[in-house]
mmCIF file of C-alpha atoms and ligand atoms in Angstrom:
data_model
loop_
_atom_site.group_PDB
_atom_site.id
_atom_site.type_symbol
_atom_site.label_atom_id
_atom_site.label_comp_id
_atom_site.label_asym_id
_atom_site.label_seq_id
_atom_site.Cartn_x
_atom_site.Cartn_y
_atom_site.Cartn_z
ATOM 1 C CA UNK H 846 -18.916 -20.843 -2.049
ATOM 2 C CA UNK H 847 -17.070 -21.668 -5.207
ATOM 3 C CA UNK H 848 -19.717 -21.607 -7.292
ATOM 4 C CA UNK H 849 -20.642 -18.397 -6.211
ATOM 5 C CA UNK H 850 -17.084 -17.187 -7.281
ATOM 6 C CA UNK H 851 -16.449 -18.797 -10.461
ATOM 7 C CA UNK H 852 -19.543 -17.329 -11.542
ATOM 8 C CA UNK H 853 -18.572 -13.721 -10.764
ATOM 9 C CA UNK H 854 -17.636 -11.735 -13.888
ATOM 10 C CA UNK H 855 -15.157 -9.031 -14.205
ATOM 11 C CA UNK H 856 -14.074 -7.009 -17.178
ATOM 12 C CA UNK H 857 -10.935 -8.603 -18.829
ATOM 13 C CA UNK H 858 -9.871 -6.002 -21.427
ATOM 14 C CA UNK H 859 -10.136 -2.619 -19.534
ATOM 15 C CA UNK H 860 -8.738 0.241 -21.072
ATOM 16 C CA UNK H 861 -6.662 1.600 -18.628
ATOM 17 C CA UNK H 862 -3.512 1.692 -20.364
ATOM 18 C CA UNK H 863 -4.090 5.357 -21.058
ATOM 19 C CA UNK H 864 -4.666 6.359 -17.470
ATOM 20 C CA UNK H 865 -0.941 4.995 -16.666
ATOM 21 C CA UNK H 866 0.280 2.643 -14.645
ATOM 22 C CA UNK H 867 -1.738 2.600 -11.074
ATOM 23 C CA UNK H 868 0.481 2.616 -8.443
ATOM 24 C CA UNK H 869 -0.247 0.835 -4.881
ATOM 25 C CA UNK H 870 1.461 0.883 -1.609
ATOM 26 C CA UNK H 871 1.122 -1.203 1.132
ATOM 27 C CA UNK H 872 2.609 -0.540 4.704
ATOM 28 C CA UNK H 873 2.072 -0.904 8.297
ATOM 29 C CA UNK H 874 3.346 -0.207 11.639
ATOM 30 C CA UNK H 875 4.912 -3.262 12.146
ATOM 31 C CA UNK H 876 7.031 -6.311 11.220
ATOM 32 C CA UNK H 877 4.578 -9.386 10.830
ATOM 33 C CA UNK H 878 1.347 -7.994 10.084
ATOM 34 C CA UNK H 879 0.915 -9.387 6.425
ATOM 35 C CA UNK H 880 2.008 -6.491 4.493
ATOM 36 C CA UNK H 881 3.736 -9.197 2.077
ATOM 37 C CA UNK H 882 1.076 -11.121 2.265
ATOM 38 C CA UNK H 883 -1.595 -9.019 1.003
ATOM 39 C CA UNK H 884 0.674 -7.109 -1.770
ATOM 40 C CA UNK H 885 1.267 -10.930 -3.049
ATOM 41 C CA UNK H 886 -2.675 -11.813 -2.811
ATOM 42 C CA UNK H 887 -3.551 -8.376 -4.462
ATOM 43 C CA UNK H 888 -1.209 -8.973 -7.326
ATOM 44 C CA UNK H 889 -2.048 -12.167 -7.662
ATOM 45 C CA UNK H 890 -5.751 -11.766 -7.352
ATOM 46 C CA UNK H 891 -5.401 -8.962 -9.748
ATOM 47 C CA UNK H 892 -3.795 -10.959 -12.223
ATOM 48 C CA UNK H 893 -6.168 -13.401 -12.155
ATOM 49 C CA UNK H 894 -8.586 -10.775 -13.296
ATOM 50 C CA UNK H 895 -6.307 -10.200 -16.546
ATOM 51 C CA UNK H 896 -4.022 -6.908 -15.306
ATOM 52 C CA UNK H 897 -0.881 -7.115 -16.126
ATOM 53 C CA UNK H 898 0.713 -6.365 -12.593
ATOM 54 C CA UNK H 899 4.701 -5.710 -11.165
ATOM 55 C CA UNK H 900 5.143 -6.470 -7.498
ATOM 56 C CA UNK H 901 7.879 -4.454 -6.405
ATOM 57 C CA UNK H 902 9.643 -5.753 -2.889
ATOM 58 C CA UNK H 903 10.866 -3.033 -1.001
ATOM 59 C CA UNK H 904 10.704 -3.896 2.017
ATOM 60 C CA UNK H 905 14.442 -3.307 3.198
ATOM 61 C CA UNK H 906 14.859 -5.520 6.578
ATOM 62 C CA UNK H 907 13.512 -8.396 5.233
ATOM 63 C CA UNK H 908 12.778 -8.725 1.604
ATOM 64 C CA UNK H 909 10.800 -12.632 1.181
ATOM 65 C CA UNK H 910 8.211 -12.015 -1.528
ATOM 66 C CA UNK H 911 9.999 -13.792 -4.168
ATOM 67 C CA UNK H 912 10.277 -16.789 -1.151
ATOM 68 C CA UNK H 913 6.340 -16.483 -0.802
ATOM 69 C CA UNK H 914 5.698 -16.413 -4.462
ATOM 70 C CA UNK H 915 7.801 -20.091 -4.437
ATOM 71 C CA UNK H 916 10.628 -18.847 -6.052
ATOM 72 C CA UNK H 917 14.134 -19.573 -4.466
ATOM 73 C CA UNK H 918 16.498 -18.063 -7.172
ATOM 74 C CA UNK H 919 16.460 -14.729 -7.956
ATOM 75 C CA UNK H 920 18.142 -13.447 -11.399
ATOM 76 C CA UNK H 921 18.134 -9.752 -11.438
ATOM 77 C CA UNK H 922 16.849 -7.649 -8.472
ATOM 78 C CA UNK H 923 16.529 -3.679 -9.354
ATOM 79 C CA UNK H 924 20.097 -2.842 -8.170
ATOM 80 C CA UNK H 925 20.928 -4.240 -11.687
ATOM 81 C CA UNK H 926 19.192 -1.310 -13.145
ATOM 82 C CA UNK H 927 20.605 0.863 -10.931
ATOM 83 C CA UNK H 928 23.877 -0.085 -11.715
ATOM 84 C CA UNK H 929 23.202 0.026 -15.287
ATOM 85 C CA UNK H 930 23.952 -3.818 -15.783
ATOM 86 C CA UNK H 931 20.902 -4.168 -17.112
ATOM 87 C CA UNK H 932 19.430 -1.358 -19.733
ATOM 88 C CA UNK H 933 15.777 -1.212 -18.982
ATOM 89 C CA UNK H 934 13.769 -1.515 -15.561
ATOM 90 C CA UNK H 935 11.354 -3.712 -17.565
ATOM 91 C CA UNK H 936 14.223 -6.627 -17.566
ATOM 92 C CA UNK H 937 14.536 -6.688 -13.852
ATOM 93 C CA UNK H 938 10.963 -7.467 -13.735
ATOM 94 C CA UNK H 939 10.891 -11.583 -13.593
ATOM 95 C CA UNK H 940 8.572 -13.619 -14.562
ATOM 96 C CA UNK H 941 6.739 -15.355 -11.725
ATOM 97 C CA UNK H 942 4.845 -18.848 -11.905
ATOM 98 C CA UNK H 943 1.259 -16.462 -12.663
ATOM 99 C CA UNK H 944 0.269 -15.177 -15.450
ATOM 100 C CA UNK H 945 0.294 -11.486 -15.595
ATOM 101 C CA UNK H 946 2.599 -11.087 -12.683
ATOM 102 C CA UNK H 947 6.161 -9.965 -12.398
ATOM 103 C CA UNK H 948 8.263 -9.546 -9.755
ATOM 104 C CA UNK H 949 11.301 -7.024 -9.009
ATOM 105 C CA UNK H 950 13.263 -7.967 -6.171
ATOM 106 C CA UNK H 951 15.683 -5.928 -3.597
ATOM 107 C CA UNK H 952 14.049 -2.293 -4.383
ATOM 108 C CA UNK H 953 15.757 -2.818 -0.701
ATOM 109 C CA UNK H 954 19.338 -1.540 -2.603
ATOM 110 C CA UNK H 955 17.771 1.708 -3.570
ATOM 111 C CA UNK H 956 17.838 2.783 0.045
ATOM 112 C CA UNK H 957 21.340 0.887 0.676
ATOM 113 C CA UNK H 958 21.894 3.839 -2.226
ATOM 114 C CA UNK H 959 23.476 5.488 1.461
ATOM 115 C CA UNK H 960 19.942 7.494 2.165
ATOM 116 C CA UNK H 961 18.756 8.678 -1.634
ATOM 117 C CA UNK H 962 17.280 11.624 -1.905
ATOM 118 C CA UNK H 963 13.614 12.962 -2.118
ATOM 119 C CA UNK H 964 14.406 13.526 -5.871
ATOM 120 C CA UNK H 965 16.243 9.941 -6.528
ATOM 121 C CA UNK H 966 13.428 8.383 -4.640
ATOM 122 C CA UNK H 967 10.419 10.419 -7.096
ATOM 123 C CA UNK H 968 13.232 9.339 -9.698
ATOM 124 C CA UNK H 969 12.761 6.009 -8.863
ATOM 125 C CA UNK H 970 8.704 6.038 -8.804
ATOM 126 C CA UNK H 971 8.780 7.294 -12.096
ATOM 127 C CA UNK H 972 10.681 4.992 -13.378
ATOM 128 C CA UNK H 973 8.726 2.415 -12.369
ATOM 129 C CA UNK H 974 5.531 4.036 -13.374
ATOM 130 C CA UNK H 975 6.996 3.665 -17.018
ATOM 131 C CA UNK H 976 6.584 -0.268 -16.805
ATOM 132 C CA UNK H 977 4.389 -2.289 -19.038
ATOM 133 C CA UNK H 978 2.181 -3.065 -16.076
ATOM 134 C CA UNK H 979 -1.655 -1.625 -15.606
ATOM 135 C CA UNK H 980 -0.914 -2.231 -11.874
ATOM 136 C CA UNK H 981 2.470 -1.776 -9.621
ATOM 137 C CA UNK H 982 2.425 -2.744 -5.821
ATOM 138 C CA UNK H 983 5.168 -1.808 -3.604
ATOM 139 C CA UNK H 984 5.343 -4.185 -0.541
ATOM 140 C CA UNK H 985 6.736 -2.092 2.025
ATOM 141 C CA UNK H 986 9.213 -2.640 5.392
ATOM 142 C CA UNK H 987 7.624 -2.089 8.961
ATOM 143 C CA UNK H 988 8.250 1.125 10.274
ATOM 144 C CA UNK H 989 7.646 5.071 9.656
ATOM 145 C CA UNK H 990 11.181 6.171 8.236
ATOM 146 C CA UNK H 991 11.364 8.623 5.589
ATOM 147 C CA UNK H 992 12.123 6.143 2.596
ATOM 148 C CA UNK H 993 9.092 3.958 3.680
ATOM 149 C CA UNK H 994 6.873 6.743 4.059
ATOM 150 C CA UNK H 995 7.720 8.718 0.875
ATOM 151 C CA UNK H 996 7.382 5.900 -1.021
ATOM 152 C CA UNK H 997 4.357 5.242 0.707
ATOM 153 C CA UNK H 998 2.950 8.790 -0.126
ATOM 154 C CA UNK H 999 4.195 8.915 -3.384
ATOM 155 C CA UNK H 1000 1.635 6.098 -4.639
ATOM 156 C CA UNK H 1001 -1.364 6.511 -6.136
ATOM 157 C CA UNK H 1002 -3.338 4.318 -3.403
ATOM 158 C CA UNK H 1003 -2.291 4.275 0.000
ATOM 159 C CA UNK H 1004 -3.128 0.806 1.964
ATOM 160 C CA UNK H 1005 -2.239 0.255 5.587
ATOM 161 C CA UNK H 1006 -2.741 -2.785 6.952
ATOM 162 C CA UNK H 1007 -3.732 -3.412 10.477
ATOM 163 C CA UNK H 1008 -3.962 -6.656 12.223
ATOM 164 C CA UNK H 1009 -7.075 -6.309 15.536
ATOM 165 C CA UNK H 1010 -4.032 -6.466 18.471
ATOM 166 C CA UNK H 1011 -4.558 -3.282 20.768
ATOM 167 C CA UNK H 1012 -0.888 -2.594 20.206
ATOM 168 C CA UNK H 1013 -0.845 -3.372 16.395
ATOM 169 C CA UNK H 1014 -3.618 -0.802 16.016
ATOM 170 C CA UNK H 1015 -1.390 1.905 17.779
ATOM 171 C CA UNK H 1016 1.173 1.008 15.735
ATOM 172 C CA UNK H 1017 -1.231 1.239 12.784
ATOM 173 C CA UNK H 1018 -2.465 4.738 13.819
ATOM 174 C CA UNK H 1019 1.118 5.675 14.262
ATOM 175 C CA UNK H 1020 2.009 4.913 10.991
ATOM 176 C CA UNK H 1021 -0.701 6.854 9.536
ATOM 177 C CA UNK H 1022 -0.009 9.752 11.594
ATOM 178 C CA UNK H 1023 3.489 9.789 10.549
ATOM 179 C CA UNK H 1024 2.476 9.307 7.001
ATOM 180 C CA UNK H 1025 0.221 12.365 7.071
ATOM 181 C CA UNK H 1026 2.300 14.510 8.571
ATOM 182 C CA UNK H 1027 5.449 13.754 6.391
ATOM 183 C CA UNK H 1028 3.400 14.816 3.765
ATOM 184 C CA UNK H 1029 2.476 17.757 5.267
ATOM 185 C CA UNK H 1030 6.068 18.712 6.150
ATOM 186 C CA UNK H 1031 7.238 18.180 2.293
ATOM 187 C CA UNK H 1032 4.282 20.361 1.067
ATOM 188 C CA UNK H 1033 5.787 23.072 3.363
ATOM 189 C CA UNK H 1034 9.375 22.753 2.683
ATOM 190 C CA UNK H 1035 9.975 25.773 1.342
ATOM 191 C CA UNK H 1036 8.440 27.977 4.018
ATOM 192 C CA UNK H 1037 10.699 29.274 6.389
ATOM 193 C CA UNK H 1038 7.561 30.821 8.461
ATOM 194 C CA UNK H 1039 5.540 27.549 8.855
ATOM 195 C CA UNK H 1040 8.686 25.069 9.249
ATOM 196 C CA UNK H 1041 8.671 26.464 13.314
ATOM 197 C CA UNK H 1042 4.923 25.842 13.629
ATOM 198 C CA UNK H 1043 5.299 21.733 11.658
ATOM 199 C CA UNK H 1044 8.199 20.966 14.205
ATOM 200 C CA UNK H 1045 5.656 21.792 16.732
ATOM 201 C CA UNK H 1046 3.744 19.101 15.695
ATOM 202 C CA UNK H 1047 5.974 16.276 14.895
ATOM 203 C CA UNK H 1048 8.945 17.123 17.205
ATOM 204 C CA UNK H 1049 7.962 14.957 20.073
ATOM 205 C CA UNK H 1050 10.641 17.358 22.522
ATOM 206 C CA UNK H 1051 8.624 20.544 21.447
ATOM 207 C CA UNK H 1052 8.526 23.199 24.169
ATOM 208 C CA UNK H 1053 4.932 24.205 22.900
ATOM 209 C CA UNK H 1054 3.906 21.307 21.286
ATOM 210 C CA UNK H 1055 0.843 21.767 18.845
ATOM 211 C CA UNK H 1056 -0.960 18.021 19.299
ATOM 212 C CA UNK H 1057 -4.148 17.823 16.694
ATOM 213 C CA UNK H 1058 -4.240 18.477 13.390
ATOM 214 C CA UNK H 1059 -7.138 20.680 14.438
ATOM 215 C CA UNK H 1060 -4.950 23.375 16.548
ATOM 216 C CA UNK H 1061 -1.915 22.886 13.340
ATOM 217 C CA UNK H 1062 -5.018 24.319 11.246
ATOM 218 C CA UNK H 1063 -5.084 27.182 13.582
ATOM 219 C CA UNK H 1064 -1.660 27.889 13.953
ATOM 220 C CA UNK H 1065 -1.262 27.859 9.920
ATOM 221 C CA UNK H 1066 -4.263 30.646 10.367
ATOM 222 C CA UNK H 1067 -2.899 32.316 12.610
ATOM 223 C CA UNK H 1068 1.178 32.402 10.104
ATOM 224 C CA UNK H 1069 -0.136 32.438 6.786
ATOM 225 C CA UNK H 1070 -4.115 32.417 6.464
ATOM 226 C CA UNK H 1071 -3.796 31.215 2.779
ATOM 227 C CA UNK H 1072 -1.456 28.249 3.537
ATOM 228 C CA UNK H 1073 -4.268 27.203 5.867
ATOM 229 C CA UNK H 1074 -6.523 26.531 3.226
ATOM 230 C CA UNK H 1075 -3.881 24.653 1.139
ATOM 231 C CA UNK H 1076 -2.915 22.829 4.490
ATOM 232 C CA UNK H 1077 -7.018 21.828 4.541
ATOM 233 C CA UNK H 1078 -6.883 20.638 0.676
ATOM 234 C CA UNK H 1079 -4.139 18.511 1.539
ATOM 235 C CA UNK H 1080 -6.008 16.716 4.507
ATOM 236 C CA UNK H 1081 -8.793 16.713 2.755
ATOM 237 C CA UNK H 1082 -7.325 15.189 -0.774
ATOM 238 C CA UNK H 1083 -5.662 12.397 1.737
ATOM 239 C CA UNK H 1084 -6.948 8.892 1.073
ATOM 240 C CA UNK H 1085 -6.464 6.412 2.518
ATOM 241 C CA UNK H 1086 -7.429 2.622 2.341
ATOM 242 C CA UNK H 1087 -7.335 0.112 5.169
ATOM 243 C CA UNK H 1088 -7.171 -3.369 5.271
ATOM 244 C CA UNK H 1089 -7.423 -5.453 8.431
ATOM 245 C CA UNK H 1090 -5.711 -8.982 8.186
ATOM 246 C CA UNK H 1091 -5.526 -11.610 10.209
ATOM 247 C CA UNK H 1092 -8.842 -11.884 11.344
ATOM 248 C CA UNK H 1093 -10.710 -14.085 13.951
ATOM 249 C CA UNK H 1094 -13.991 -12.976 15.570
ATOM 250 C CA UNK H 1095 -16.833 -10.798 14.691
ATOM 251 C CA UNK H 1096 -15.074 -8.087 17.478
ATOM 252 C CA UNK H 1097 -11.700 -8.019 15.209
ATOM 253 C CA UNK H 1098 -13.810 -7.381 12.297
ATOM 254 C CA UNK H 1099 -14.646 -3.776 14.442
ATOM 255 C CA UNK H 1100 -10.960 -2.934 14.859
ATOM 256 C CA UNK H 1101 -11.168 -1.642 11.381
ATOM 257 C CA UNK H 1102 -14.192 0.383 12.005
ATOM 258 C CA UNK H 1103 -12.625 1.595 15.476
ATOM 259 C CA UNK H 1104 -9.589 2.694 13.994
ATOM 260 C CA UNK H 1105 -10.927 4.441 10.836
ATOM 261 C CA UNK H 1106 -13.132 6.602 13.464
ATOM 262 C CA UNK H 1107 -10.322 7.574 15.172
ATOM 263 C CA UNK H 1108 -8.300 8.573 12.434
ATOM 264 C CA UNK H 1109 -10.954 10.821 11.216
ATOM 265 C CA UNK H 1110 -11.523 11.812 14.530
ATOM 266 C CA UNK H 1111 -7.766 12.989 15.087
ATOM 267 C CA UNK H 1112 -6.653 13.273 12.264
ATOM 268 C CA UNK H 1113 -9.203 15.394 10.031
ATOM 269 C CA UNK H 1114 -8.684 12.675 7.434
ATOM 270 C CA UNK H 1115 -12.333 12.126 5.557
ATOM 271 C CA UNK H 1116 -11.427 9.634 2.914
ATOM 272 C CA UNK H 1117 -10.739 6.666 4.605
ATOM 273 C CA UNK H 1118 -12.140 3.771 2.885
ATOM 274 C CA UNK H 1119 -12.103 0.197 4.085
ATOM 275 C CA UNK H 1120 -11.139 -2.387 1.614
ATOM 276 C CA UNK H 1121 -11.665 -5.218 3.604
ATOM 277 C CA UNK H 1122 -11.192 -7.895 6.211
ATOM 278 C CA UNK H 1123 -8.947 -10.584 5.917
ATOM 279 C CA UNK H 1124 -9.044 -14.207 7.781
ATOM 280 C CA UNK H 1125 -6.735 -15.764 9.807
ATOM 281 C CA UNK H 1126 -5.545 -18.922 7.349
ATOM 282 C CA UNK H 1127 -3.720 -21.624 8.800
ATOM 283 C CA UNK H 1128 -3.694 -22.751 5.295
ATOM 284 C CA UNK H 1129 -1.261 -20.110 4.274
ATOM 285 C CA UNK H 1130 1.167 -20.369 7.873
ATOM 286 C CA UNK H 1131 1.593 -24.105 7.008
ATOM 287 C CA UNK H 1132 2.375 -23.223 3.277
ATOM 288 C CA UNK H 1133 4.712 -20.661 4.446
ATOM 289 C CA UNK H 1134 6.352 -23.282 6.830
ATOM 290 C CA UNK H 1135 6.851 -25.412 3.739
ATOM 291 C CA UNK H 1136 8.265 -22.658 1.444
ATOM 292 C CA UNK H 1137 5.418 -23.140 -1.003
ATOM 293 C CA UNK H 1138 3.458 -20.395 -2.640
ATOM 294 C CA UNK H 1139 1.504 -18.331 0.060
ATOM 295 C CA UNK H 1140 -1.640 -17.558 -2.388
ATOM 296 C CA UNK H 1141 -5.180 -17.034 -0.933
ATOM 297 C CA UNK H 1142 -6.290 -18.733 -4.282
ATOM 298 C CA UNK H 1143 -8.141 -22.455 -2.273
ATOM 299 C CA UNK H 1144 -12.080 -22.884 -2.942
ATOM 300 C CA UNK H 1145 -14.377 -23.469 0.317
ATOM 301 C CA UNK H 1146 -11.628 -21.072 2.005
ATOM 302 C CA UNK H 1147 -13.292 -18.076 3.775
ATOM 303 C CA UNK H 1148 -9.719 -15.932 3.360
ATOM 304 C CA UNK H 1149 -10.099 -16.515 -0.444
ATOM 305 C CA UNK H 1150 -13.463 -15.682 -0.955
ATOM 306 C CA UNK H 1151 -12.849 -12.263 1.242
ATOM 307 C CA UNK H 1152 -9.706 -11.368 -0.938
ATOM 308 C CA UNK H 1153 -11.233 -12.545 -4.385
ATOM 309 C CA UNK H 1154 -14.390 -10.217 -3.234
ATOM 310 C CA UNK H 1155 -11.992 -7.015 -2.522
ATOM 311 C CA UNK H 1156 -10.018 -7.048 -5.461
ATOM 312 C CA UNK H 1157 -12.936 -7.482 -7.933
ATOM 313 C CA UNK H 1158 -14.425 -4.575 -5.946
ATOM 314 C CA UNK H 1159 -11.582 -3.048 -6.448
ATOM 315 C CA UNK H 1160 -11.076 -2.861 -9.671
ATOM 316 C CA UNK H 1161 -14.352 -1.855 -10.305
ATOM 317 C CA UNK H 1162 -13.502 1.027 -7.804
ATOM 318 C CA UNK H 1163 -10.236 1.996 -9.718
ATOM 319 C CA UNK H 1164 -11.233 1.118 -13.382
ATOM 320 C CA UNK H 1165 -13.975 2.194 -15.645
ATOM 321 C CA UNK H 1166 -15.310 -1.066 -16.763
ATOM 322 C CA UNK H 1167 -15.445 -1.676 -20.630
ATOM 323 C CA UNK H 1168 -15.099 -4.287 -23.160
ATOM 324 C CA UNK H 1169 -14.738 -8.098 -22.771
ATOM 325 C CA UNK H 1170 -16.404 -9.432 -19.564
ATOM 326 C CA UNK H 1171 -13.963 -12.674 -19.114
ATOM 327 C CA UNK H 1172 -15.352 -14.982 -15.767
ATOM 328 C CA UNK H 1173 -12.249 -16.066 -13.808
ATOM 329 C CA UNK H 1174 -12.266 -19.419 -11.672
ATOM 330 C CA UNK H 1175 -10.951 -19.803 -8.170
HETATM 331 N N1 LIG B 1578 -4.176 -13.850 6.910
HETATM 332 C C1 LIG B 1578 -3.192 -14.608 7.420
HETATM 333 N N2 LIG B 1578 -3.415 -15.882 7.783
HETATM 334 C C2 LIG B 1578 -2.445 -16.645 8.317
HETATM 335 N N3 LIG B 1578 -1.202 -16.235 8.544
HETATM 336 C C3 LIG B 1578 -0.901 -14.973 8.202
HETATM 337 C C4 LIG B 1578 -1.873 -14.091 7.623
HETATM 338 N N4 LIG B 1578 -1.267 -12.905 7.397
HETATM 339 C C5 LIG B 1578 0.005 -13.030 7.824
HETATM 340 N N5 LIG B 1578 0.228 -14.288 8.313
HETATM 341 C C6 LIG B 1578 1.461 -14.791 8.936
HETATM 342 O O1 LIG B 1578 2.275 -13.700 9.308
HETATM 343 C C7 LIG B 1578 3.574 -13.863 8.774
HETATM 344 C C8 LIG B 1578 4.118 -12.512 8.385
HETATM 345 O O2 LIG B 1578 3.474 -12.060 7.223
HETATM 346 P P1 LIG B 1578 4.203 -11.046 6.256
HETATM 347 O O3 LIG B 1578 3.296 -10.818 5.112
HETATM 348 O O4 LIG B 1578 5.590 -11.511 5.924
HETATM 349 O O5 LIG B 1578 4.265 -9.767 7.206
HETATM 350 P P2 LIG B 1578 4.970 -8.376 6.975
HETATM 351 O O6 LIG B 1578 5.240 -8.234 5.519
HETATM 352 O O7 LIG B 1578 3.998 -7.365 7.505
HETATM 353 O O8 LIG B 1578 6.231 -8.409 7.790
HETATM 354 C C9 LIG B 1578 3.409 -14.802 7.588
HETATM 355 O O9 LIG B 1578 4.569 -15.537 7.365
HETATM 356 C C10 LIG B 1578 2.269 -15.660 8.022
HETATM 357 O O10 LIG B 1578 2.799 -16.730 8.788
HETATM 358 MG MG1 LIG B 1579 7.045 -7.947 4.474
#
């Protein structure tokens, strides 16, 4: 299995830094699903394959990357650059123990900022789309509040991650649902007609409650014909990428399958790509019990292989591959 991965190539010196700084976001419906987990692996997995990468924690209930990453002390976290103790964002991102990888910690205090605004918040993303990075990954909190998802939408590429749990899927689906439909609520902001006909959709109280994204279609047709077909492009520009962690038998490999059918199925979205499945690792609990560094980085290790396989797929997906090819070891 090793040899099979050491002897996998991948370009080292892509020319992306003219296409900007790619931005990734990774939520979920719940607490303790691997979120952290699998921004840490794809940063680190990432770096590996020479990107220069910023893992952003934002995760506001329970911020741990930096503990996962084996650091204990933190130096600057981003509020310094809110607060202007610092000059540039670039110096609140610390160097971590790999190569290629910085972290900025406690993107928490931006929403302690008492409930930014839509503009602070694309203020923000900017900001942090000026790094010197080729790659930034938010690691988001659990939930479907407004900062999670916006920052969530606001990313370049969308991951949810699911775990195979009946109830962790409708929690998943939830998410995704609430995701889409935030979006479509800020597209329409300004529309005094359509806001009545969106709160029929999302309000769950609503006296005539419009419950597909099929019969919100209509009723857009039925206001404002021409914001129907903008309310189509936006479903149909949607994508989104799923990854299913925590993995044990061939039947949780089909939650992933199961729930991107149903999201196309009830939610109109067509560009829902699966990245991959990840392994259950008792490895990485019992690292995580001893405060070490949670990487999926061990040869002969089936979670390794699987996340080693995605990101060099990955980038391949994201990247147009030129120049140097540079082999990376596991
Ligand atoms: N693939 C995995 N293999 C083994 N344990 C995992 C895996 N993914 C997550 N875990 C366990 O779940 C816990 C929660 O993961 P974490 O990434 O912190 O979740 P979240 O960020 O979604 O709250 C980890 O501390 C770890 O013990
Ligand atoms: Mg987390």
């Amino acid at each position: 299995m090793s040899d099979n991965l050491s002897d996998r190539t991948v370009s080292g010196q892509m020319n992306v830094a003219n296409l900007g700084c790619k931005l990734w976001a990774v939520g979920g419906g719940k607490g303790g699903i691997g979120k952290s987990l699998i921004s840490l692996n794809l940063a680190y997995w990432l770096a590996k394959l020479k990107q220069k990468v910023v893992l952003v924690d934002a995760d506001l209930g329970g911020a741990n990357l930096h503990t996962l990453l084996g650091i204990r002390f933190v130096k600057h976290t981003l509020a310094d650059y809110l607060n202007k103790r610092v000059a540039a964002l670039d110096d609140v991102a610390i160097p971590t123990p790999i190569s290629g990888l910085r972290l900025i910690c406690g993107a928490s205090d931006i929403v302690g900022l008492a409930n930014p605004k839509y503009q602070q918040k694309q203020k923000i993303i900017k900001a942090l789309q000026q790094l010197d990075a080729d790659h930034l990954i938010l690691d988001l909190g659990a939930g479907s509040n407004y900062d999670t998802l916006d920052f969530f939408l606001s990313c370049h590429y969308k991951i949810a991650v699911i775990t195979p749990q009946p109830t962790a899927l409708q929690n998943g689906y939830g998410f995704i649902k609430s995701a889409l439909y935030r979006s479509i609520t800020r597209e329409f902001s300004n529309n005094t007609l359509l806001a009545p006909v969106i709160a029929r959709a999302t309000d769950q109280n609503a006296n005539d409650p419009i419950a597909s994204i099929t019969d919100l279609i209509d009723a857009f047709e039925k206001v404002h014909p021409s914001n129907s077909e903008r309310l189509q492009k936006l479903i149909s520009d949607f994508h989104l990428y799923l990854i299913a962690n925590m993995v044990r038998t061939a039947k949780d490999r089909k939650a992933a399958e199961i729930i991107k059918t149903v999201i196309q199925k009830y939610l109109n979205l067509e560009q829902v790509s699966l990245l991959g499945s990840i392994s259950y690792d008792q490895q990485v609990e019992d690292s995580i019990a001893l405060m070490k560094p949670a990487f999926m980085n061990k040869t002969n290790n089936q979670s390794s292989l699987e996340f080693y396989e995605m990101v060099y797929d990955l980038i391949k997906m994201t990247s147009p591959v030129k120049g140097n090819e540079n082999k990376v070891h596991l």
